[in-house]
Amino acid sequence: DAGVIQSPRHEVTEMGQEVTLRCKPISGHDYLFWYRQTMMRGLELLIYFNNNVPIDDSGMPEDRFSAKMPNASFSTLKIQPSEPRDSAVYFCASSFFMGQGYNEQFFGPGTRLTVL
Amino acid sequence: DAKTTQPNSMESNEEEPVHLPCNHSTISGTDYIHWYRQLPSQGPEYVIHGLTSNVNNRMASLAIAEDRKSSTLILHRATLRDAAVYYCILRAGGYNFNKFYFGSGTKLNVKP
């Protein structure tokens, strides 16, 4: 398996522009997670899906952020409009329930977003 | 949110064992202890997890205190490739079992 695939790997945009980050989870995984990592706040969970349905979006910072999962093999995280403080590395991860206490999350390589 | 406390950084020599500590004094009976690590410029990767008993796998060992208020990740022979940030995470039971709180982790430096 190719692992979790994210695109683009790097994105540079100007303040006010719309940004769309993409993720393809590992085939067969029924959970998908979006994280954001910054030096100041570390690694934060933004939202996660189970069977394409958003389960918990309490980590989404504000209405400018939205995430969708139209099918089991694709998810997007959109920021509109983008702001410089959104600059971060965004990770997508996927998992499936492996048994009691064991739900390993497999992370993608991340998208480094820079908003000028 | 169940919280963990880890040293900011540690240093080790190559080929020597490394003991990475984690305090989790507010752990509940259903919380599992997970360890992940993040190599430079990569996403985190799973290392090991446990509930009450010590655990071993090909990557590491996990020693859990009897009262479960602390745990130690043991790398038996550190290599340069083990230089990473190591995160100790409490995985809650119940509805929020997928919500991981990564904290700031321990940055491990391995010297040749």
GROMACS .gro file of C-alpha atoms in nm:
model
  228
    1ASP     CA    1   0.000   0.000   0.000
    2ALA     CA    2   0.122   0.353  -0.077
    3GLY     CA    3   0.023   0.485   0.261
    4VAL     CA    4  -0.172   0.803   0.322
    5ILE     CA    5  -0.130   1.041   0.030
    6GLN     CA    6  -0.153   1.416   0.067
    7SER     CA    7  -0.140   1.689  -0.192
    8PRO     CA    8   0.004   1.932  -0.245
    9ARG     CA    9   0.318   1.881  -0.036
   10HIS     CA   10   0.384   2.254  -0.030
   11GLU     CA   11   0.146   2.543  -0.082
   12VAL     CA   12   0.226   2.912  -0.084
   13THR     CA   13  -0.062   3.152  -0.116
   14GLU     CA   14  -0.156   3.508  -0.041
   15MET     CA   15  -0.382   3.621   0.237
   16GLY     CA   16  -0.746   3.607   0.139
   17GLN     CA   17  -0.709   3.326  -0.111
   18GLU     CA   18  -0.888   2.994  -0.087
   19VAL     CA   19  -0.672   2.693  -0.007
   20THR     CA   20  -0.772   2.330  -0.056
   21LEU     CA   21  -0.570   2.045   0.091
   22ARG     CA   22  -0.633   1.691  -0.023
   23CYS     CA   23  -0.597   1.350   0.133
   24LYS     CA   24  -0.631   0.991   0.018
   25PRO     CA   25  -0.647   0.752   0.314
   26ILE     CA   26  -0.520   0.395   0.317
   27SER     CA   27  -0.766   0.164   0.146
   28GLY     CA   28  -0.989  -0.014   0.397
   29HIS     CA   29  -0.944   0.240   0.673
   30ASP     CA   30  -1.271   0.380   0.805
   31TYR     CA   31  -1.136   0.668   1.015
   32LEU     CA   32  -0.978   0.982   0.874
   33PHE     CA   33  -0.818   1.262   1.074
   34TRP     CA   34  -0.697   1.612   0.996
   35TYR     CA   35  -0.426   1.762   1.219
   36ARG     CA   36  -0.241   2.092   1.219
   37GLN     CA   37   0.111   2.137   1.353
   38THR     CA   38   0.274   2.467   1.449
   39MET     CA   39   0.570   2.550   1.668
   40MET     CA   40   0.348   2.739   1.910
   41ARG     CA   41   0.062   2.491   1.950
   42GLY     CA   42   0.218   2.159   1.853
   43LEU     CA   43   0.007   1.892   1.688
   44GLU     CA   44  -0.367   1.958   1.714
   45LEU     CA   45  -0.657   1.744   1.599
   46LEU     CA   46  -0.891   1.952   1.383
   47ILE     CA   47  -1.159   1.704   1.281
   48TYR     CA   48  -1.210   1.335   1.226
   49PHE     CA   49  -1.448   1.124   1.019
   50ASN     CA   50  -1.581   0.773   1.058
   51ASN     CA   51  -1.722   0.605   0.747
   52ASN     CA   52  -1.717   0.944   0.571
   53VAL     CA   53  -1.925   1.112   0.842
   54PRO     CA   54  -1.773   1.392   1.054
   55ILE     CA   55  -1.768   1.277   1.414
   56ASP     CA   56  -1.589   1.553   1.599
   57ASP     CA   57  -1.501   1.894   1.455
   58SER     CA   58  -1.441   2.067   1.788
   59GLY     CA   59  -1.081   2.136   1.690
   60MET     CA   60  -1.166   2.335   1.379
   61PRO     CA   61  -1.045   2.685   1.464
   62GLU     CA   62  -1.320   2.888   1.303
   63ASP     CA   63  -1.575   2.904   1.023
   64ARG     CA   64  -1.305   2.974   0.767
   65PHE     CA   65  -1.210   2.607   0.794
   66SER     CA   66  -1.423   2.330   0.646
   67ALA     CA   67  -1.361   1.962   0.576
   68LYS     CA   68  -1.543   1.712   0.362
   69MET     CA   69  -1.519   1.345   0.288
   70PRO     CA   70  -1.734   1.269  -0.018
   71ASN     CA   71  -1.624   0.904  -0.033
   72ALA     CA   72  -1.403   0.654   0.144
   73SER     CA   73  -1.097   0.737  -0.059
   74PHE     CA   74  -1.088   1.116  -0.056
   75SER     CA   75  -1.108   1.408   0.184
   76THR     CA   76  -1.047   1.782   0.160
   77LEU     CA   77  -0.966   2.052   0.409
   78LYS     CA   78  -1.052   2.399   0.284
   79ILE     CA   79  -0.956   2.735   0.423
   80GLN     CA   80  -1.144   3.035   0.289
   81PRO     CA   81  -1.024   3.304   0.322
   82SER     CA   82  -0.673   3.214   0.432
   83GLU     CA   83  -0.477   3.423   0.681
   84PRO     CA   84  -0.105   3.431   0.770
   85ARG     CA   85  -0.179   3.265   1.106
   86ASP     CA   86  -0.301   2.959   0.917
   87SER     CA   87   0.057   2.887   0.811
   88ALA     CA   88   0.138   2.541   0.943
   89VAL     CA   89   0.194   2.181   0.843
   90TYR     CA   90  -0.134   1.999   0.794
   91PHE     CA   91  -0.136   1.623   0.839
   92CYS     CA   92  -0.395   1.372   0.732
   93ALA     CA   93  -0.409   1.034   0.906
   94SER     CA   94  -0.623   0.725   0.872
   95SER     CA   95  -0.694   0.420   1.084
   96PHE     CA   96  -0.925   0.129   1.137
   97PHE     CA   97  -1.035  -0.035   1.457
   98MET     CA   98  -0.787  -0.314   1.527
   99GLY     CA   99  -0.913  -0.431   1.863
  100GLN     CA  100  -0.939  -0.318   2.219
  101GLY     CA  101  -0.705  -0.026   2.286
  102TYR     CA  102  -0.529  -0.056   1.952
  103ASN     CA  103  -0.618   0.198   1.685
  104GLU     CA  104  -0.293   0.294   1.520
  105GLN     CA  105  -0.315   0.610   1.317
  106PHE     CA  106  -0.114   0.618   0.994
  107PHE     CA  107  -0.001   0.967   0.902
  108GLY     CA  108   0.065   1.115   0.564
  109PRO     CA  109   0.373   1.326   0.482
  110GLY     CA  110   0.189   1.651   0.546
  111THR     CA  111   0.122   1.969   0.350
  112ARG     CA  112   0.331   2.270   0.443
  113LEU     CA  113   0.110   2.578   0.400
  114THR     CA  114   0.252   2.928   0.391
  115VAL     CA  115   0.011   3.221   0.376
  116LEU     CA  116   0.180   3.548   0.289
  117ASP     CA  117  -0.841   1.606   2.825
  118ALA     CA  118  -0.604   1.358   2.982
  119LYS     CA  119  -0.259   1.517   2.996
  120THR     CA  120   0.092   1.380   2.999
  121THR     CA  121   0.421   1.538   3.108
  122GLN     CA  122   0.747   1.464   2.931
  123PRO     CA  123   1.095   1.618   2.942
  124ASN     CA  124   1.150   1.863   2.657
  125SER     CA  125   1.467   1.692   2.537
  126MET     CA  126   1.704   1.403   2.603
  127GLU     CA  127   2.035   1.294   2.462
  128SER     CA  128   2.173   0.948   2.406
  129ASN     CA  129   2.478   0.784   2.257
  130GLU     CA  130   2.440   0.553   1.962
  131GLU     CA  131   2.414   0.183   2.047
  132GLU     CA  132   2.315   0.258   2.407
  133PRO     CA  133   1.971   0.209   2.566
  134VAL     CA  134   1.740   0.508   2.607
  135HIS     CA  135   1.467   0.547   2.868
  136LEU     CA  136   1.207   0.810   2.784
  137PRO     CA  137   0.982   0.892   3.081
  138CYS     CA  138   0.620   1.007   3.083
  139ASN     CA  139   0.405   1.116   3.375
  140HIS     CA  140   0.029   1.081   3.353
  141SER     CA  141  -0.097   1.121   3.708
  142THR     CA  142  -0.459   1.185   3.599
  143ILE     CA  143  -0.488   0.863   3.399
  144SER     CA  144  -0.821   0.683   3.431
  145GLY     CA  145  -0.879   0.312   3.442
  146THR     CA  146  -0.980   0.288   3.077
  147ASP     CA  147  -0.703   0.504   2.931
  148TYR     CA  148  -0.448   0.328   2.712
  149ILE     CA  149  -0.093   0.462   2.694
  150HIS     CA  150   0.028   0.514   2.338
  151TRP     CA  151   0.366   0.626   2.210
  152TYR     CA  152   0.426   0.783   1.873
  153ARG     CA  153   0.738   0.939   1.730
  154GLN     CA  154   0.793   1.200   1.462
  155LEU     CA  155   1.109   1.188   1.257
  156PRO     CA  156   1.227   1.517   1.104
  157SER     CA  157   1.002   1.642   0.824
  158GLN     CA  158   0.768   1.342   0.853
  159GLY     CA  159   0.431   1.266   1.006
  160PRO     CA  160   0.413   1.085   1.340
  161GLU     CA  161   0.436   0.708   1.344
  162TYR     CA  162   0.313   0.452   1.594
  163VAL     CA  163   0.567   0.301   1.830
  164ILE     CA  164   0.389   0.099   2.097
  165HIS     CA  165   0.091   0.100   2.333
  166GLY     CA  166  -0.022  -0.065   2.655
  167LEU     CA  167  -0.280  -0.064   2.932
  168THR     CA  168  -0.136  -0.219   3.250
  169SER     CA  169   0.129  -0.476   3.162
  170ASN     CA  170   0.469  -0.410   3.014
  171VAL     CA  171   0.480  -0.452   2.638
  172ASN     CA  172   0.751  -0.537   2.387
  173ASN     CA  173   0.762  -0.511   2.012
  174ARG     CA  174   1.034  -0.495   1.750
  175MET     CA  175   1.074  -0.121   1.791
  176ALA     CA  176   1.071  -0.071   2.167
  177SER     CA  177   0.951  -0.175   2.510
  178LEU     CA  178   0.695  -0.001   2.727
  179ALA     CA  179   0.725  -0.022   3.103
  180ILE     CA  180   0.413   0.087   3.293
  181ALA     CA  181   0.424   0.169   3.663
  182GLU     CA  182   0.206  -0.039   3.890
  183ASP     CA  183  -0.015   0.261   3.976
  184ARG     CA  184  -0.018   0.358   3.604
  185LYS     CA  185   0.070   0.716   3.685
  186SER     CA  186   0.387   0.696   3.480
  187SER     CA  187   0.542   0.496   3.201
  188THR     CA  188   0.878   0.463   3.027
  189LEU     CA  189   0.951   0.398   2.662
  190ILE     CA  190   1.270   0.197   2.624
  191LEU     CA  191   1.476   0.190   2.308
  192HIS     CA  192   1.719  -0.094   2.366
  193ARG     CA  193   1.993   0.022   2.130
  194ALA     CA  194   1.955   0.375   1.999
  195THR     CA  195   2.054   0.441   1.640
  196LEU     CA  196   2.092   0.770   1.459
  197ARG     CA  197   1.762   0.699   1.289
  198ASP     CA  198   1.589   0.706   1.629
  199ALA     CA  199   1.650   1.080   1.660
  200ALA     CA  200   1.295   1.215   1.670
  201VAL     CA  201   1.029   1.373   1.887
  202TYR     CA  202   0.860   1.109   2.102
  203TYR     CA  203   0.503   1.164   2.212
  204CYS     CA  204   0.334   0.994   2.505
  205ILE     CA  205  -0.043   0.996   2.458
  206LEU     CA  206  -0.334   0.881   2.672
  207ARG     CA  207  -0.599   0.725   2.454
  208ALA     CA  208  -0.932   0.762   2.625
  209GLY     CA  209  -1.188   0.488   2.632
  210GLY     CA  210  -1.545   0.529   2.528
  211TYR     CA  211  -1.679   0.760   2.264
  212ASN     CA  212  -1.363   0.968   2.221
  213PHE     CA  213  -1.121   0.681   2.181
  214ASN     CA  214  -0.990   0.830   1.858
  215LYS     CA  215  -0.901   1.170   2.002
  216PHE     CA  216  -0.526   1.184   2.057
  217TYR     CA  217  -0.367   1.476   2.245
  218PHE     CA  218  -0.005   1.486   2.139
  219GLY     CA  219   0.143   1.737   2.381
  220SER     CA  220   0.493   1.874   2.324
  221GLY     CA  221   0.683   1.545   2.338
  222THR     CA  222   1.050   1.472   2.408
  223LYS     CA  223   1.307   1.554   2.145
  224LEU     CA  224   1.566   1.276   2.143
  225ASN     CA  225   1.910   1.352   2.012
  226VAL     CA  226   2.134   1.054   1.936
  227LYS     CA  227   2.507   1.116   1.923
  228PRO     CA  228   2.735   0.897   1.710
   0.00000   0.00000   0.00000
